[in-house]
Amino acid sequence: MTVATVYAVFGSAEDAERIGRITVEERLAACVNILAPCRSIYRWQGGIENATEVPALFKTRETLADRLIARIAALHDYDVPAAIAWPTSAAFAPYRDWIMAETAD
C-alpha cells in the first residue's frame, strides 16, 4: 500500500476548494491542502506569463493518482492544468492507513 501526493495549481482559491471538495467527496483524494497563493512565471503560447495561482496538494493512493489527475483536469478551467503526482517513499503508518481507508480503489 503506497500513497502519492498530487500537486496542482488553480487560478483562484475558490477553484482549488471546489475541485478539492469534489475529489474528496468522490473518494479520489483523502485530503487536500490548499496553500497560499504563489507567483508563477511560465511560457505559454509563445510568450512569458506571470500570474498568481493557488497550489494544492491532494493525498491519495498511488493507484488512484492517474484517475485523480484526469478528474482534476476535467474540472479545471485551464486548457492545460498543471497536475502531477509525486510518489511517497515513506509515510507514518496510521496516516497511510487513513488515506487508504478514505479513498476507493
Tab-separated table of N, CA and C in Angstrom:
chain	number	residue	atom	x	y	z
A	1	MET	N	0.836	-1.174	0.000
A	1	MET	CA	0.000	0.000	0.000
A	1	MET	C	0.886	1.244	0.000
A	2	THR	N	0.821	1.992	-1.085
A	2	THR	CA	1.612	3.215	-1.149
A	2	THR	C	0.706	4.397	-1.443
A	3	VAL	N	1.164	5.555	-1.005
A	3	VAL	CA	0.403	6.777	-1.218
A	3	VAL	C	1.164	7.686	-2.167
A	4	ALA	N	0.433	8.622	-2.731
A	4	ALA	CA	1.024	9.626	-3.615
A	4	ALA	C	0.436	10.977	-3.256
A	5	THR	N	1.188	12.007	-3.555
A	5	THR	CA	0.700	13.374	-3.442
A	5	THR	C	0.577	13.913	-4.850
A	6	VAL	N	-0.595	14.424	-5.181
A	6	VAL	CA	-0.807	15.059	-6.476
A	6	VAL	C	-0.768	16.564	-6.257
A	7	TYR	N	0.113	17.218	-6.992
A	7	TYR	CA	0.278	18.665	-6.932
A	7	TYR	C	-0.459	19.275	-8.114
A	8	ALA	N	-1.244	20.305	-7.840
A	8	ALA	CA	-1.946	21.012	-8.909
A	8	ALA	C	-2.024	22.491	-8.539
A	9	VAL	N	-2.149	23.346	-9.543
A	9	VAL	CA	-2.334	24.777	-9.293
A	9	VAL	C	-3.633	25.242	-9.938
A	10	PHE	N	-4.208	26.288	-9.337
A	10	PHE	CA	-5.507	26.803	-9.750
A	10	PHE	C	-5.452	28.308	-9.872
A	11	GLY	N	-6.382	28.861	-10.617
A	11	GLY	CA	-6.436	30.295	-10.813
A	11	GLY	C	-6.993	31.058	-9.626
A	12	SER	N	-7.642	30.351	-8.699
A	12	SER	CA	-8.200	31.005	-7.518
A	12	SER	C	-8.355	29.989	-6.392
A	13	ALA	N	-8.454	30.505	-5.175
A	13	ALA	CA	-8.695	29.640	-4.014
A	13	ALA	C	-10.062	28.972	-4.131
A	14	GLU	N	-11.022	29.668	-4.710
A	14	GLU	CA	-12.363	29.103	-4.875
A	14	GLU	C	-12.335	27.883	-5.801
A	15	ASP	N	-11.579	27.966	-6.893
A	15	ASP	CA	-11.463	26.817	-7.794
A	15	ASP	C	-10.759	25.659	-7.109
A	16	ALA	N	-9.697	25.954	-6.370
A	16	ALA	CA	-8.984	24.903	-5.651
A	16	ALA	C	-9.907	24.224	-4.646
A	17	GLU	N	-10.687	25.008	-3.919
A	17	GLU	CA	-11.600	24.438	-2.930
A	17	GLU	C	-12.709	23.631	-3.592
A	18	ARG	N	-13.265	24.152	-4.674
A	18	ARG	CA	-14.343	23.437	-5.389
A	18	ARG	C	-13.863	22.074	-5.875
A	19	ILE	N	-12.725	22.068	-6.544
A	19	ILE	CA	-12.202	20.813	-7.091
A	19	ILE	C	-11.710	19.906	-5.968
A	20	GLY	N	-11.100	20.480	-4.944
A	20	GLY	CA	-10.676	19.680	-3.805
A	20	GLY	C	-11.847	18.983	-3.145
A	21	ARG	N	-12.924	19.715	-2.918
A	21	ARG	CA	-14.108	19.138	-2.270
A	21	ARG	C	-14.700	18.004	-3.115
A	22	ILE	N	-14.811	18.228	-4.421
A	22	ILE	CA	-15.364	17.195	-5.308
A	22	ILE	C	-14.515	15.928	-5.249
A	23	THR	N	-13.196	16.073	-5.324
A	23	THR	CA	-12.339	14.876	-5.351
A	23	THR	C	-12.354	14.128	-4.016
A	24	VAL	N	-12.528	14.852	-2.910
A	24	VAL	CA	-12.668	14.176	-1.614
A	24	VAL	C	-14.031	13.487	-1.542
A	25	GLU	N	-15.086	14.174	-1.969
A	25	GLU	CA	-16.420	13.561	-1.974
A	25	GLU	C	-16.450	12.298	-2.830
A	26	GLU	N	-15.731	12.310	-3.943
A	26	GLU	CA	-15.695	11.154	-4.843
A	26	GLU	C	-14.693	10.090	-4.393
A	27	ARG	N	-14.023	10.315	-3.271
A	27	ARG	CA	-13.055	9.388	-2.682
A	27	ARG	C	-11.823	9.164	-3.556
A	28	LEU	N	-11.533	10.134	-4.431
A	28	LEU	CA	-10.293	10.089	-5.200
A	28	LEU	C	-9.127	10.638	-4.392
A	29	ALA	N	-9.420	11.481	-3.419
A	29	ALA	CA	-8.410	12.035	-2.518
A	29	ALA	C	-8.941	11.924	-1.095
A	30	ALA	N	-8.046	11.668	-0.157
A	30	ALA	CA	-8.430	11.615	1.250
A	30	ALA	C	-8.404	13.005	1.862
A	31	CYS	N	-7.552	13.859	1.322
A	31	CYS	CA	-7.309	15.169	1.911
A	31	CYS	C	-6.731	16.079	0.832
A	32	VAL	N	-7.058	17.358	0.931
A	32	VAL	CA	-6.473	18.350	0.027
A	32	VAL	C	-6.001	19.527	0.875
A	33	ASN	N	-4.724	19.872	0.747
A	33	ASN	CA	-4.183	21.055	1.401
A	33	ASN	C	-4.113	22.166	0.370
A	34	ILE	N	-4.870	23.232	0.605
A	34	ILE	CA	-4.859	24.384	-0.283
A	34	ILE	C	-3.891	25.386	0.314
A	35	LEU	N	-2.861	25.704	-0.436
A	35	LEU	CA	-1.780	26.538	0.063
A	35	LEU	C	-2.001	28.011	-0.279
A	36	ALA	N	-1.120	28.837	0.237
A	36	ALA	CA	-1.194	30.277	-0.016
A	36	ALA	C	-0.923	30.562	-1.492
A	37	PRO	N	-1.497	31.636	-2.013
A	37	PRO	CA	-1.216	31.996	-3.402
A	37	PRO	C	0.285	32.163	-3.642
A	38	CYS	N	0.683	31.861	-4.855
A	38	CYS	CA	2.085	31.986	-5.244
A	38	CYS	C	2.155	32.695	-6.591
A	39	ARG	N	3.330	33.145	-6.946
A	39	ARG	CA	3.562	33.736	-8.258
A	39	ARG	C	4.104	32.651	-9.171
A	40	SER	N	3.560	32.559	-10.351
A	40	SER	CA	4.020	31.602	-11.350
A	40	SER	C	4.499	32.359	-12.578
A	41	ILE	N	5.655	31.979	-13.068
A	41	ILE	CA	6.205	32.526	-14.306
A	41	ILE	C	6.370	31.345	-15.249
A	42	TYR	N	5.774	31.429	-16.416
A	42	TYR	CA	5.794	30.284	-17.322
A	42	TYR	C	5.662	30.749	-18.765
A	43	ARG	N	6.097	29.876	-19.652
A	43	ARG	CA	5.965	30.148	-21.085
A	43	ARG	C	4.634	29.565	-21.547
A	44	TRP	N	3.845	30.372	-22.257
A	44	TRP	CA	2.549	29.919	-22.740
A	44	TRP	C	2.239	30.594	-24.068
A	45	GLN	N	1.995	29.780	-25.072
A	45	GLN	CA	1.614	30.240	-26.412
A	45	GLN	C	2.566	31.306	-26.945
A	46	GLY	N	3.860	31.037	-26.789
A	46	GLY	CA	4.893	31.891	-27.350
A	46	GLY	C	5.298	33.081	-26.512
A	47	GLY	N	4.692	33.272	-25.365
A	47	GLY	CA	5.037	34.410	-24.514
A	47	GLY	C	5.366	33.972	-23.101
A	48	ILE	N	5.918	34.893	-22.343
A	48	ILE	CA	6.214	34.646	-20.939
A	48	ILE	C	5.071	35.245	-20.121
A	49	GLU	N	4.447	34.422	-19.295
A	49	GLU	CA	3.321	34.845	-18.468
A	49	GLU	C	3.759	34.955	-17.011
A	50	ASN	N	3.063	35.787	-16.274
A	50	ASN	CA	3.302	35.989	-14.854
A	50	ASN	C	1.922	36.048	-14.207
A	51	ALA	N	1.616	35.083	-13.315
A	51	ALA	CA	0.269	35.014	-12.750
A	51	ALA	C	0.317	34.615	-11.277
A	52	THR	N	-0.729	34.974	-10.578
A	52	THR	CA	-0.929	34.482	-9.221
A	52	THR	C	-1.758	33.213	-9.320
A	53	GLU	N	-1.290	32.152	-8.692
A	53	GLU	CA	-2.006	30.883	-8.704
A	53	GLU	C	-2.073	30.335	-7.283
A	54	VAL	N	-2.953	29.358	-7.094
A	54	VAL	CA	-3.126	28.730	-5.784
A	54	VAL	C	-2.759	27.255	-5.908
A	55	PRO	N	-1.664	26.835	-5.267
A	55	PRO	CA	-1.282	25.425	-5.310
A	55	PRO	C	-2.081	24.599	-4.300
A	56	ALA	N	-2.246	23.334	-4.613
A	56	ALA	CA	-2.925	22.414	-3.704
A	56	ALA	C	-2.233	21.055	-3.766
A	57	LEU	N	-2.239	20.379	-2.638
A	57	LEU	CA	-1.662	19.044	-2.509
A	57	LEU	C	-2.781	18.065	-2.179
A	58	PHE	N	-2.994	17.092	-3.044
A	58	PHE	CA	-4.028	16.081	-2.887
A	58	PHE	C	-3.363	14.787	-2.409
A	59	LYS	N	-3.823	14.205	-1.318
A	59	LYS	CA	-3.272	12.942	-0.817
A	59	LYS	C	-4.161	11.801	-1.274
A	60	THR	N	-3.551	10.787	-1.880
A	60	THR	CA	-4.321	9.691	-2.450
A	60	THR	C	-3.511	8.407	-2.459
A	61	ARG	N	-4.146	7.346	-2.888
A	61	ARG	CA	-3.445	6.080	-3.153
A	61	ARG	C	-2.637	6.254	-4.442
A	62	GLU	N	-1.490	5.615	-4.500
A	62	GLU	CA	-0.698	5.668	-5.727
A	62	GLU	C	-1.502	5.127	-6.913
A	63	THR	N	-2.317	4.118	-6.676
A	63	THR	CA	-3.103	3.511	-7.758
A	63	THR	C	-4.216	4.425	-8.270
A	64	LEU	N	-4.550	5.461	-7.514
A	64	LEU	CA	-5.592	6.400	-7.950
A	64	LEU	C	-5.033	7.680	-8.563
A	65	ALA	N	-3.734	7.843	-8.561
A	65	ALA	CA	-3.131	9.105	-8.996
A	65	ALA	C	-3.539	9.493	-10.412
A	66	ASP	N	-3.503	8.571	-11.349
A	66	ASP	CA	-3.873	8.900	-12.736
A	66	ASP	C	-5.340	9.304	-12.844
A	67	ARG	N	-6.220	8.591	-12.143
A	67	ARG	CA	-7.647	8.936	-12.164
A	67	ARG	C	-7.890	10.301	-11.523
A	68	LEU	N	-7.185	10.573	-10.435
A	68	LEU	CA	-7.320	11.865	-9.766
A	68	LEU	C	-6.854	12.995	-10.679
A	69	ILE	N	-5.715	12.816	-11.329
A	69	ILE	CA	-5.211	13.837	-12.255
A	69	ILE	C	-6.209	14.072	-13.392
A	70	ALA	N	-6.764	13.008	-13.931
A	70	ALA	CA	-7.747	13.143	-15.014
A	70	ALA	C	-8.989	13.891	-14.527
A	71	ARG	N	-9.409	13.628	-13.302
A	71	ARG	CA	-10.595	14.305	-12.762
A	71	ARG	C	-10.307	15.784	-12.512
A	72	ILE	N	-9.132	16.083	-11.964
A	72	ILE	CA	-8.738	17.481	-11.777
A	72	ILE	C	-8.763	18.203	-13.125
A	73	ALA	N	-8.185	17.583	-14.145
A	73	ALA	CA	-8.135	18.199	-15.472
A	73	ALA	C	-9.539	18.419	-16.039
A	74	ALA	N	-10.443	17.461	-15.827
A	74	ALA	CA	-11.808	17.588	-16.345
A	74	ALA	C	-12.572	18.726	-15.671
A	75	LEU	N	-12.285	18.979	-14.407
A	75	LEU	CA	-12.988	20.016	-13.649
A	75	LEU	C	-12.328	21.391	-13.746
A	76	HIS	N	-11.087	21.408	-14.202
A	76	HIS	CA	-10.257	22.619	-14.188
A	76	HIS	C	-10.655	23.573	-15.294
A	77	ASP	N	-10.449	24.879	-15.071
A	77	ASP	CA	-10.774	25.843	-16.119
A	77	ASP	C	-9.583	26.197	-17.004
A	78	TYR	N	-8.381	25.682	-16.700
A	78	TYR	CA	-7.223	25.889	-17.570
A	78	TYR	C	-7.286	24.919	-18.754
A	79	ASP	N	-6.757	25.337	-19.906
A	79	ASP	CA	-6.659	24.438	-21.056
A	79	ASP	C	-5.701	23.289	-20.771
A	80	VAL	N	-4.585	23.598	-20.111
A	80	VAL	CA	-3.573	22.591	-19.781
A	80	VAL	C	-3.201	22.765	-18.302
A	81	PRO	N	-3.996	22.182	-17.414
A	81	PRO	CA	-3.701	22.364	-15.987
A	81	PRO	C	-2.438	21.620	-15.562
A	82	ALA	N	-1.723	22.254	-14.643
A	82	ALA	CA	-0.564	21.592	-14.037
A	82	ALA	C	-1.095	20.623	-12.998
A	83	ALA	N	-0.858	19.353	-13.195
A	83	ALA	CA	-1.272	18.326	-12.238
A	83	ALA	C	-0.302	17.166	-12.382
A	84	ILE	N	0.482	16.944	-11.347
A	84	ILE	CA	1.484	15.872	-11.385
A	84	ILE	C	1.466	15.114	-10.065
A	85	ALA	N	1.843	13.844	-10.119
A	85	ALA	CA	1.903	13.011	-8.913
A	85	ALA	C	3.338	12.874	-8.450
A	86	TRP	N	3.497	12.993	-7.148
A	86	TRP	CA	4.787	12.750	-6.512
A	86	TRP	C	4.669	11.463	-5.711
A	87	PRO	N	5.489	10.460	-6.014
A	87	PRO	CA	5.434	9.232	-5.210
A	87	PRO	C	5.936	9.510	-3.796
A	88	THR	N	5.448	8.742	-2.864
A	88	THR	CA	5.847	8.877	-1.472
A	88	THR	C	6.672	7.664	-1.094
A	89	SER	N	7.882	7.895	-0.631
A	89	SER	CA	8.749	6.770	-0.275
A	89	SER	C	8.499	6.275	1.141
A	90	ALA	N	7.916	7.112	1.996
A	90	ALA	CA	7.629	6.708	3.368
A	90	ALA	C	6.475	7.541	3.892
A	91	ALA	N	5.727	6.974	4.816
A	91	ALA	CA	4.615	7.682	5.442
A	91	ALA	C	4.394	7.103	6.835
A	92	PHE	N	3.945	7.944	7.758
A	92	PHE	CA	3.551	7.484	9.081
A	92	PHE	C	2.439	6.463	8.884
A	93	ALA	N	2.620	5.245	9.378
A	93	ALA	CA	1.709	4.131	9.082
A	93	ALA	C	0.239	4.449	9.365
A	94	PRO	N	-0.114	5.033	10.501
A	94	PRO	CA	-1.528	5.341	10.715
A	94	PRO	C	-2.075	6.360	9.703
A	95	TYR	N	-1.252	7.299	9.277
A	95	TYR	CA	-1.685	8.265	8.262
A	95	TYR	C	-1.885	7.567	6.919
A	96	ARG	N	-0.944	6.717	6.546
A	96	ARG	CA	-1.078	5.941	5.300
A	96	ARG	C	-2.353	5.111	5.341
A	97	ASP	N	-2.614	4.459	6.465
A	97	ASP	CA	-3.816	3.634	6.593
A	97	ASP	C	-5.075	4.475	6.473
A	98	TRP	N	-5.052	5.689	7.024
A	98	TRP	CA	-6.196	6.598	6.916
A	98	TRP	C	-6.453	6.971	5.461
A	99	ILE	N	-5.388	7.291	4.725
A	99	ILE	CA	-5.533	7.601	3.296
A	99	ILE	C	-6.156	6.422	2.565
A	100	MET	N	-5.684	5.228	2.852
A	100	MET	CA	-6.233	4.033	2.204
A	100	MET	C	-7.706	3.842	2.541
A	101	ALA	N	-8.063	4.104	3.791
A	101	ALA	CA	-9.458	3.919	4.214
A	101	ALA	C	-10.398	4.962	3.599
A	102	GLU	N	-9.882	6.161	3.346
A	102	GLU	CA	-10.722	7.262	2.864
A	102	GLU	C	-10.781	7.386	1.348
A	103	THR	N	-10.034	6.553	0.647
A	103	THR	CA	-10.074	6.566	-0.810
A	103	THR	C	-10.568	5.202	-1.295
A	104	ALA	N	-11.132	5.181	-2.465
A	104	ALA	CA	-11.676	3.944	-3.016
A	104	ALA	C	-10.900	3.559	-4.251
A	105	ASP	N	-10.427	2.352	-4.288
A	105	ASP	CA	-9.657	1.878	-5.444
A	105	ASP	C	-10.507	0.985	-6.316
